[in-house]
XYZ file of N, CA and C in Angstrom:
729
model
N -10.007 63.035 63.129
C -8.933 62.055 62.893
C -9.475 60.891 62.061
N -8.765 60.565 60.984
C -9.233 59.503 60.098
C -9.016 58.134 60.733
N -10.038 57.269 60.613
C -9.942 55.937 61.197
C -8.857 55.132 60.492
N -8.155 54.322 61.244
C -7.093 53.484 60.689
C -7.711 52.332 59.901
N -7.188 52.089 58.722
C -7.692 51.004 57.884
C -7.186 49.680 58.436
N -8.060 48.686 58.663
C -7.605 47.378 59.148
C -6.592 46.772 58.194
N -5.686 45.966 58.747
C -4.613 45.382 57.937
C -5.169 44.524 56.794
N -6.208 43.718 57.071
C -6.749 42.855 56.021
C -7.354 43.682 54.893
N -7.967 44.841 55.238
C -8.553 45.713 54.231
C -7.462 46.328 53.358
N -6.349 46.669 53.984
C -5.224 47.234 53.237
C -4.686 46.209 52.234
N -4.540 44.955 52.668
C -4.059 43.897 51.786
C -5.085 43.636 50.675
N -6.349 43.571 51.054
C -7.432 43.364 50.083
C -7.427 44.462 49.027
N -7.347 45.723 49.452
C -7.362 46.843 48.516
C -6.192 46.755 47.535
N -5.019 46.416 48.056
C -3.825 46.348 47.214
C -3.925 45.215 46.201
N -4.367 44.038 46.650
C -4.485 42.897 45.744
C -5.560 43.139 44.686
N -6.684 43.713 45.101
C -7.764 44.001 44.152
C -7.288 44.983 43.082
N -6.529 46.007 43.508
C -6.010 46.983 42.553
C -5.067 46.317 41.554
N -4.228 45.406 42.038
C -3.293 44.716 41.136
C -4.034 43.833 40.133
N -5.122 43.203 40.590
C -5.912 42.364 39.691
C -6.599 43.228 38.635
N -7.242 44.321 39.055
C -7.954 45.190 38.125
C -7.012 45.836 37.113
N -5.783 46.113 37.532
C -4.811 46.751 36.649
C -4.059 45.742 35.788
N -4.320 44.445 35.998
C -3.705 43.433 35.159
C -2.355 42.930 35.615
N -1.909 43.356 36.801
C -0.632 42.837 37.317
C -0.723 41.331 37.547
N -1.886 40.876 37.993
C -2.181 39.447 38.090
C -3.274 39.166 37.075
N -2.940 38.471 35.989
C -3.895 38.231 34.923
C -4.842 37.090 35.222
N -5.940 37.044 34.464
C -6.913 35.963 34.604
C -6.218 34.623 34.354
N -6.415 33.682 35.274
C -5.796 32.372 35.161
C -4.459 32.254 35.866
N -3.887 33.395 36.272
C -2.621 33.365 36.989
C -2.852 33.149 38.481
N -1.816 32.734 39.180
C -1.895 32.505 40.620
C -1.423 33.735 41.376
N -2.108 34.011 42.490
C -1.595 35.018 43.409
C -0.323 34.479 44.064
N 0.532 35.355 44.570
C 1.678 34.871 45.341
C 1.210 33.997 46.500
N 2.061 33.124 46.965
C 1.711 32.238 48.072
C 1.467 33.037 49.349
N 0.807 32.399 50.307
C 0.542 33.070 51.582
C 1.827 33.574 52.239
N 2.891 32.749 52.337
C 4.128 33.257 52.948
C 4.692 34.468 52.206
N 4.579 34.470 50.862
C 5.093 35.599 50.092
C 4.267 36.855 50.360
N 2.936 36.719 50.446
C 2.085 37.870 50.743
C 2.327 38.388 52.158
N 2.555 37.464 53.092
C 2.894 37.880 54.461
C 4.146 38.743 54.449
N 5.137 38.318 53.661
C 6.398 39.061 53.600
C 6.209 40.411 52.924
N 5.472 40.418 51.821
C 5.263 41.658 51.078
C 4.578 42.731 51.908
N 3.539 42.322 52.649
C 2.726 43.303 53.373
C 3.088 43.420 54.858
N 3.939 42.531 55.339
C 4.326 42.585 56.749
C 3.171 42.311 57.683
N 2.346 41.298 57.310
C 1.172 40.976 58.117
C 1.160 39.483 58.427
N 0.188 39.072 59.235
C 0.075 37.670 59.629
C -0.641 36.853 58.563
N -0.555 35.534 58.683
C -1.242 34.656 57.751
C -2.755 34.821 57.868
N -3.230 35.042 59.105
C -4.672 35.253 59.306
C -5.159 36.465 58.519
N -4.361 37.524 58.523
C -4.716 38.738 57.795
C -4.764 38.482 56.292
N -3.769 37.776 55.779
C -3.723 37.447 54.354
C -4.946 36.626 53.968
N -5.261 35.617 54.785
C -6.386 34.745 54.457
C -7.704 35.498 54.452
N -7.882 36.433 55.360
C -9.120 37.207 55.405
C -9.242 38.083 54.162
N -8.133 38.679 53.730
C -8.149 39.509 52.525
C -8.496 38.672 51.299
N -7.889 37.487 51.189
C -8.128 36.615 50.047
C -9.555 36.073 50.075
N -10.084 35.795 51.263
C -11.468 35.338 51.381
C -12.438 36.386 50.845
N -12.151 37.664 51.138
C -13.010 38.737 50.627
C -12.935 38.828 49.107
N -11.737 38.650 48.558
C -11.592 38.654 47.103
C -12.350 37.486 46.487
N -12.288 36.345 47.153
C -12.988 35.157 46.672
C -14.495 35.357 46.709
N -14.980 35.977 47.777
C -16.415 36.216 47.939
C -16.950 37.120 46.825
N -16.118 38.022 46.337
C -16.545 38.955 45.297
C -16.270 38.435 43.891
N -15.734 37.205 43.786
C -15.556 36.597 42.483
C -14.273 36.944 41.760
N -13.297 37.520 42.470
C -12.030 37.864 41.835
C -11.067 36.683 41.786
N -11.108 35.821 42.788
C -10.160 34.710 42.863
C -10.866 33.452 43.343
N -10.172 32.314 43.173
C -10.676 31.037 43.659
C -9.504 30.247 44.232
N -9.623 29.849 45.500
C -8.584 29.043 46.148
C -8.759 27.590 45.726
N -7.716 26.999 45.149
C -7.760 25.616 44.676
C -6.794 24.759 45.476
N -7.329 23.702 46.069
C -6.533 22.816 46.909
C -5.339 22.256 46.129
N -4.150 22.427 46.683
C -2.949 21.871 46.091
C -2.368 22.680 44.949
N -3.067 23.755 44.544
C -2.556 24.570 43.435
C -2.248 25.995 43.845
N -3.148 26.591 44.605
C -2.988 27.984 45.000
C -4.249 28.767 44.717
N -4.124 30.079 44.709
C -5.273 30.955 44.492
C -5.194 31.554 43.099
N -6.176 31.220 42.253
C -6.148 31.630 40.854
C -7.060 32.832 40.634
N -6.633 33.732 39.756
C -7.428 34.913 39.419
C -8.502 34.518 38.416
N -9.747 34.887 38.710
C -10.879 34.554 37.850
C -11.148 35.670 36.849
N -11.989 35.379 35.883
C -12.461 36.397 34.951
C -13.425 37.286 35.726
N -12.932 38.448 36.134
C -13.685 39.313 37.046
C -14.528 40.343 36.328
N -14.535 40.341 34.997
C -15.307 41.354 34.280
C -16.770 41.267 34.685
N -17.395 42.407 34.819
C -18.781 42.458 35.262
C -19.705 41.903 34.198
N -20.616 41.024 34.606
C -21.578 40.447 33.670
C -22.978 40.960 33.985
N -23.645 41.362 32.963
C -25.032 41.797 33.130
C -25.949 40.721 32.582
N -26.844 40.255 33.440
C -27.808 39.235 33.034
C -28.916 39.908 32.251
N -29.054 39.535 30.977
C -30.031 40.193 30.127
C -31.439 39.652 30.277
N -31.657 38.777 31.255
C -33.002 38.275 31.486
C -33.783 39.142 32.471
N -33.131 40.149 33.023
C -33.837 41.061 33.916
C -33.345 42.471 33.645
N -34.199 43.461 33.923
C -33.830 44.844 33.645
C -33.003 45.379 34.806
N -31.708 45.458 34.595
C -30.809 46.045 35.585
C -29.961 47.097 34.897
N -29.703 48.172 35.601
C -28.871 49.221 35.029
C -27.398 48.830 35.128
N -26.573 49.544 34.404
C -25.133 49.318 34.480
C -24.647 49.544 35.905
N -25.133 50.596 36.546
C -24.714 50.895 37.919
C -25.097 49.776 38.876
N -26.314 49.253 38.752
C -26.762 48.173 39.624
C -25.914 46.924 39.426
N -25.592 46.611 38.171
C -24.779 45.436 37.883
C -23.397 45.576 38.499
N -22.797 46.743 38.382
C -21.473 46.974 38.960
C -21.510 46.870 40.477
N -22.538 47.420 41.094
C -22.630 47.370 42.553
C -22.824 45.942 43.046
N -23.580 45.138 42.320
C -23.756 43.736 42.709
C -22.429 42.983 42.673
N -21.518 43.451 41.832
C -20.213 42.818 41.705
C -19.247 43.298 42.782
N -19.648 44.300 43.552
C -18.814 44.769 44.652
C -18.117 46.090 44.410
N -18.363 46.718 43.251
C -17.737 47.999 42.973
C -18.484 49.130 43.674
N -17.749 50.180 44.017
C -18.356 51.420 44.483
C -18.589 52.293 43.267
N -19.841 52.639 43.009
C -20.206 53.345 41.778
C -20.684 54.755 42.107
N -20.061 55.732 41.468
C -20.469 57.134 41.614
C -20.284 57.824 40.272
N -21.054 58.889 40.006
C -20.812 59.649 38.782
C -19.644 60.604 38.972
N -18.744 60.637 37.985
C -17.658 61.610 38.033
C -18.212 63.000 37.801
N -19.156 63.094 36.900
C -19.812 64.359 36.592
C -21.175 64.062 36.001
N -22.063 65.020 36.108
C -23.413 64.861 35.565
C -23.910 66.210 35.080
N -24.580 66.194 33.941
C -25.166 67.428 33.414
C -26.536 67.090 32.843
N -27.559 67.840 33.263
C -28.924 67.623 32.796
C -29.394 68.863 32.046
N -29.878 68.659 30.813
C -30.410 69.778 30.056
C -31.604 69.320 29.226
N -32.156 70.240 28.447
C -33.297 69.961 27.586
C -32.866 70.100 26.127
N -33.309 69.157 25.305
C -32.989 69.190 23.883
C -34.245 68.898 23.079
N -34.159 69.137 21.773
C -35.250 68.763 20.879
C -34.997 67.352 20.355
N -36.038 66.573 20.285
C -35.903 65.185 19.846
C -35.501 65.107 18.380
N -34.431 64.377 18.112
C -34.053 64.092 16.729
C -35.031 63.060 16.161
N -34.912 62.796 14.877
C -35.771 61.779 14.274
C -35.569 60.433 14.966
N -34.308 60.095 15.251
C -33.991 58.807 15.869
C -34.571 58.714 17.276
N -34.343 59.751 18.102
C -34.866 59.734 19.467
C -36.385 59.794 19.477
N -36.950 60.498 18.525
C -38.411 60.563 18.435
C -38.995 59.170 18.210
N -38.333 58.378 17.367
C -38.808 57.007 17.138
C -38.644 56.164 18.405
N -37.524 56.320 19.081
C -37.268 55.504 20.270
C -38.242 55.809 21.396
N -38.597 57.081 21.558
C -39.453 57.478 22.673
C -40.896 57.732 22.250
N -41.176 57.510 20.976
C -42.532 57.660 20.433
C -43.107 59.038 20.728
N -42.314 60.032 20.345
C -42.751 61.427 20.443
C -42.567 62.056 19.065
N -43.075 63.255 18.894
C -42.923 63.956 17.633
C -41.508 64.508 17.501
N -40.937 64.483 16.316
C -39.634 65.124 16.130
C -39.685 66.579 16.584
N -38.671 67.007 17.320
C -38.659 68.363 17.843
C -39.261 68.499 19.227
N -39.903 67.424 19.721
C -40.478 67.478 21.075
C -39.359 67.661 22.099
N -39.692 68.257 23.229
C -38.690 68.513 24.273
C -38.377 67.237 25.045
N -37.095 66.932 25.134
C -36.619 65.788 25.908
C -35.652 66.258 26.989
N -35.576 65.476 28.045
C -34.547 65.665 29.064
C -33.341 64.806 28.680
N -32.160 65.402 28.718
C -30.930 64.653 28.454
C -30.053 64.661 29.705
N -29.656 63.462 30.141
C -28.762 63.324 31.283
C -27.439 62.780 30.767
N -26.368 63.521 30.980
C -25.044 63.085 30.551
C -24.188 62.803 31.795
N -23.548 61.620 31.793
C -22.751 61.217 32.958
C -21.513 60.455 32.523
N -20.470 60.563 33.340
C -19.357 59.628 33.281
C -19.426 58.831 34.571
N -19.546 57.510 34.455
C -19.723 56.659 35.631
C -18.376 56.072 36.041
N -18.105 56.128 37.348
C -16.872 55.579 37.903
C -17.171 54.292 38.654
N -16.270 53.320 38.538
C -16.332 52.083 39.326
C -15.029 51.986 40.097
N -15.130 52.048 41.423
C -13.939 52.082 42.285
C -12.980 53.186 41.855
N -13.537 54.339 41.531
C -12.730 55.511 41.228
C -12.208 55.606 39.814
N -12.498 54.594 38.958
C -11.988 54.609 37.592
C -13.145 54.699 36.598
N -13.015 55.547 35.564
C -14.086 55.667 34.575
C -14.359 54.333 33.893
N -15.633 53.999 33.747
C -15.990 52.752 33.067
C -17.035 52.976 31.973
N -17.804 54.075 32.045
C -18.867 54.261 31.057
C -19.199 55.733 30.863
N -19.510 56.068 29.610
C -20.090 57.374 29.263
C -21.557 57.115 28.987
N -22.426 57.807 29.702
C -23.844 57.496 29.633
C -24.655 58.728 29.222
N -25.529 58.527 28.238
C -26.485 59.541 27.824
C -27.877 58.935 27.965
N -28.689 59.544 28.794
C -30.060 59.084 29.016
C -31.024 60.165 28.530
N -32.044 59.741 27.787
C -33.028 60.676 27.245
C -34.404 60.287 27.761
N -35.140 61.261 28.301
C -36.450 61.000 28.880
C -37.471 61.994 28.355
N -38.737 61.569 28.361
C -39.832 62.489 28.043
C -39.873 63.578 29.122
N -39.843 64.825 28.722
C -39.769 65.924 29.681
C -40.980 65.973 30.609
N -42.178 65.680 30.059
C -43.387 65.785 30.887
C -43.444 64.736 31.982
N -42.655 63.656 31.846
C -42.691 62.581 32.846
C -41.823 62.876 34.060
N -40.878 63.824 33.907
C -39.928 64.069 35.009
C -39.788 65.566 35.285
N -40.870 66.224 35.659
C -40.794 67.672 35.898
C -39.805 68.002 37.027
N -38.995 69.028 36.809
C -38.070 69.485 37.842
C -36.841 68.626 38.032
N -36.568 67.715 37.117
C -35.443 66.799 37.319
C -34.095 67.525 37.315
N -34.044 68.689 36.679
C -32.766 69.411 36.610
C -32.207 69.725 37.992
N -33.069 69.951 38.967
C -32.571 70.304 40.301
C -31.923 69.125 41.017
N -32.054 67.942 40.454
C -31.456 66.750 41.068
C -30.108 66.390 40.442
N -29.579 67.237 39.599
C -28.316 66.936 38.924
C -27.210 66.650 39.940
N -26.532 65.533 39.750
C -25.444 65.143 40.637
C -25.878 64.494 41.934
N -27.190 64.284 42.116
C -27.695 63.760 43.391
C -28.109 62.288 43.324
N -27.881 61.643 42.185
C -28.196 60.214 42.078
C -27.208 59.577 41.113
N -27.054 58.250 41.214
C -26.203 57.539 40.256
C -26.896 56.313 39.669
N -28.012 55.904 40.252
C -28.800 54.803 39.700
C -30.111 55.392 39.199
N -30.160 55.632 37.900
C -31.297 56.358 37.322
C -32.603 55.620 37.513
N -32.621 54.300 37.303
C -33.880 53.565 37.374
C -34.470 53.641 38.793
N -33.623 53.486 39.811
C -34.093 53.618 41.193
C -34.611 55.025 41.456
N -33.897 56.013 40.937
C -34.298 57.404 41.139
C -35.663 57.671 40.515
N -35.877 57.179 39.299
C -37.168 57.389 38.640
C -38.300 56.746 39.430
N -38.004 55.591 40.023
C -39.047 54.898 40.789
C -39.381 55.630 42.080
N -38.354 56.050 42.818
C -38.602 56.675 44.118
C -39.093 58.119 43.986
N -38.586 58.857 43.007
C -38.917 60.278 42.891
C -40.172 60.519 42.058
N -40.379 59.674 41.013
C -41.486 59.937 40.090
C -42.471 58.782 39.980
N -42.236 57.699 40.686
C -43.152 56.563 40.629
C -43.142 55.841 39.303
N -42.061 55.982 38.542
C -41.943 55.321 37.239
C -41.195 54.007 37.422
N -41.863 52.894 37.201
C -41.251 51.576 37.365
C -40.940 51.007 35.980
N -39.671 50.831 35.693
C -39.264 50.251 34.406
C -39.426 48.741 34.496
N -40.294 48.190 33.661
C -40.571 46.752 33.756
C -40.134 45.962 32.531
N -39.655 46.652 31.493
C -39.142 45.937 30.331
C -38.181 46.851 29.579
N -37.332 46.233 28.753
C -36.359 47.006 27.992
C -35.962 46.242 26.741
N -35.538 46.988 25.747
C -35.064 46.403 24.497
C -33.653 46.924 24.257
N -32.676 46.018 24.157
C -31.274 46.387 24.015
C -30.758 46.095 22.616
N -29.913 46.986 22.119
C -29.115 46.737 20.920
C -27.663 46.957 21.311
N -26.828 45.948 21.102
C -25.445 45.983 21.571
C -24.507 45.828 20.383
N -23.603 46.789 20.223
C -22.614 46.724 19.164
C -21.243 47.054 19.748
N -20.232 46.947 18.912
C -18.868 47.280 19.327
C -18.417 48.541 18.598
N -17.538 49.289 19.223
C -16.975 50.474 18.594
C -15.588 50.721 19.177
N -14.829 51.568 18.519
C -13.510 51.956 19.019
C -13.607 53.341 19.626
N -12.905 53.545 20.716
C -12.973 54.821 21.420
C -12.410 55.950 20.555
N -13.212 56.984 20.370
C -12.739 58.180 19.676
C -11.805 58.957 20.617
N -11.237 60.018 20.115
C -10.337 60.822 20.956
C -11.061 61.349 22.191
N -12.264 61.924 21.987
C -12.984 62.501 23.129
C -13.413 61.418 24.116
N -13.860 60.263 23.602
C -14.249 59.162 24.485
C -13.043 58.638 25.253
N -11.904 58.518 24.568
C -10.684 58.050 25.224
C -10.261 58.995 26.342
N -10.392 60.282 26.100
C -10.042 61.260 27.131
C -10.956 61.127 28.348
N -12.256 60.967 28.106
C -13.200 60.860 29.216
C -13.036 59.565 30.003
N -12.696 58.481 29.301
C -12.587 57.174 29.949
C -11.157 56.848 30.380
N -10.219 57.739 30.036
C -8.809 57.558 30.418
C -8.240 56.251 29.870
N -8.504 56.012 28.587
C -7.983 54.833 27.884
C -7.366 55.304 26.575
N -6.543 54.467 25.911
C -5.974 54.866 24.621
C -7.049 55.002 23.542
N -6.809 55.893 22.607
C -7.697 56.009 21.447
C -7.744 54.662 20.730
N -8.945 54.246 20.323
C -9.099 52.970 19.648
C -9.414 51.811 20.563
N -9.442 52.042 21.895
C -9.799 50.977 22.837
C -11.197 50.438 22.513
N -11.357 49.123 22.613
C -12.651 48.501 22.316
C -13.696 48.916 23.354
N -14.816 49.420 22.866
C -15.936 49.814 23.722
C -17.174 49.018 23.342
N -18.012 48.765 24.323
C -19.349 48.231 24.086
C -20.284 49.431 23.929
N -21.060 49.446 22.849
C -22.026 50.519 22.660
C -23.422 49.940 22.831
N -24.095 50.395 23.885
C -25.413 49.878 24.241
C -26.469 50.948 24.003
N -27.463 50.610 23.211
C -28.654 51.456 23.059
C -29.811 50.687 23.678
N -30.436 51.275 24.674
C -31.531 50.612 25.378
C -32.756 51.496 25.384
N -33.892 50.906 25.065
C -35.174 51.583 25.205
C -35.922 50.953 26.367
N -36.295 51.764 27.343
C -36.953 51.279 28.561
C -38.438 51.612 28.523
N -39.225 50.690 29.101
C -40.674 50.839 29.070
C -41.273 50.640 30.460
N -42.390 51.317 30.687
C -43.177 51.134 31.895
C -44.621 50.937 31.457
N -45.156 49.753 31.751
C -46.508 49.401 31.333
C -46.697 49.603 29.833
N -45.679 49.256 29.060
C -45.761 49.318 27.610
C -45.485 50.683 27.003
N -45.268 51.696 27.827
C -45.029 53.045 27.318
C -43.548 53.378 27.417
N -42.929 53.942 26.367
C -41.511 54.302 26.437
C -41.253 55.312 27.556
N -40.203 55.060 28.314
C -39.836 55.930 29.434
C -38.545 56.665 29.145
N -37.526 55.925 28.747
C -36.248 56.556 28.481
C -35.479 55.769 27.426
N -34.541 56.451 26.812
C -33.618 55.833 25.864
C -32.214 56.053 26.405
N -31.464 54.969 26.548
C -30.108 55.026 27.086
C -29.107 54.737 25.977
N -28.111 55.599 25.828
C -27.025 55.390 24.882
C -25.729 55.399 25.695
N -25.076 54.243 25.807
C -23.932 54.098 26.714
C -22.720 53.516 25.992
N -21.566 54.093 26.242
C -20.298 53.563 25.756
C -19.522 53.051 26.967
N -19.217 51.750 26.965
C -18.648 51.089 28.142
C -17.319 50.444 27.764
N -16.337 50.528 28.641
C -15.045 49.900 28.374
C -15.243 48.397 28.251
N -14.936 47.856 27.080
C -15.236 46.458 26.794
C -14.488 45.475 27.661
N -13.273 45.807 28.076
C -12.480 44.867 28.850
C -12.922 44.709 30.283
N -13.855 45.556 30.736
C -14.272 45.491 32.132
C -15.754 45.194 32.284
N -16.408 44.892 31.198
C -17.866 44.703 31.282
C -18.294 43.761 30.173
N -19.134 42.787 30.495
C -19.717 41.961 29.452
C -21.131 41.561 29.845
N -21.817 40.901 28.925
C -23.221 40.576 29.110
C -23.411 39.070 29.157
N -24.313 38.653 29.995
C -24.614 37.236 30.151
C -26.033 36.986 29.682
N -26.195 36.064 28.734
C -27.514 35.768 28.176
C -27.808 34.298 28.373
N -28.936 33.995 28.964
C -29.374 32.604 29.089
C -30.483 32.358 28.068
N -30.338 31.293 27.275
C -31.315 30.996 26.230
C -31.901 29.610 26.453
N -33.156 29.471 26.114
C -33.848 28.194 26.286
C -34.547 27.816 24.991
N -34.519 26.538 24.653
C -35.185 26.081 23.456
C -34.356 26.327 22.210
N -34.855 25.854 21.091
C -34.143 25.925 19.826
C -35.143 26.239 18.723
N -34.861 27.310 17.972
C -35.750 27.661 16.862
C -35.665 26.587 15.784
N -36.799 26.125 15.331
C -36.816 25.119 14.272
C -37.638 25.673 13.113
N -36.997 25.648 11.960
C -37.655 26.180 10.769
C -38.821 25.283 10.394
N -39.981 25.879 10.129
C -41.158 25.059 9.735
C -40.872 24.271 8.473
N -41.327 23.047 8.444
C -41.131 22.174 7.265
C -42.076 22.587 6.140
């Protein structure tokens, strides 16, 4: 017998879904407490607990005398530390799982050979995934690794969703630095189908080279829905041209 969902969780789930789907836009106010009580047929205590959970996760902010305003909830990745897309989403409160995963072996192209510092034609492991956040596609991910560093990885297909953690626990590979190149692109037909968005939707295209003790470990090529993910960069100091 399935456990009954608490009333506050039901209200929280419904409000979060409306925010993510754009029914309540950034900067807009949620309905008042009495209106939410009426809509869901619950007590004020239940409504407040649901809204408190939304506030804790950064979706809304209760403002004295104004109401509860919807915040910019897009996931931000801090580029001052090496965190995967999955880790960033989970820190924001999303449940992250792969919709599908396929691991195979390919020959390194000239481009991948440069990224991973191997000879063109060398054998690489390719991991292809569609990543879901709260059940909705958010990213198409292609990860390329040196085959000799991850023997037997094919048998783990579908058994992990945070690659960096998996590499550390299964193979002792600790990623300690990364180099990112971030551009914009429009979703092609195949990308739109996989991400369940219209063709031409703005995507973030991330190419990342990961290193462990100065040695290339993996190359990540990811297409991410731009409206649900952004990057946060903190900068210090100011470049001054020599006189």
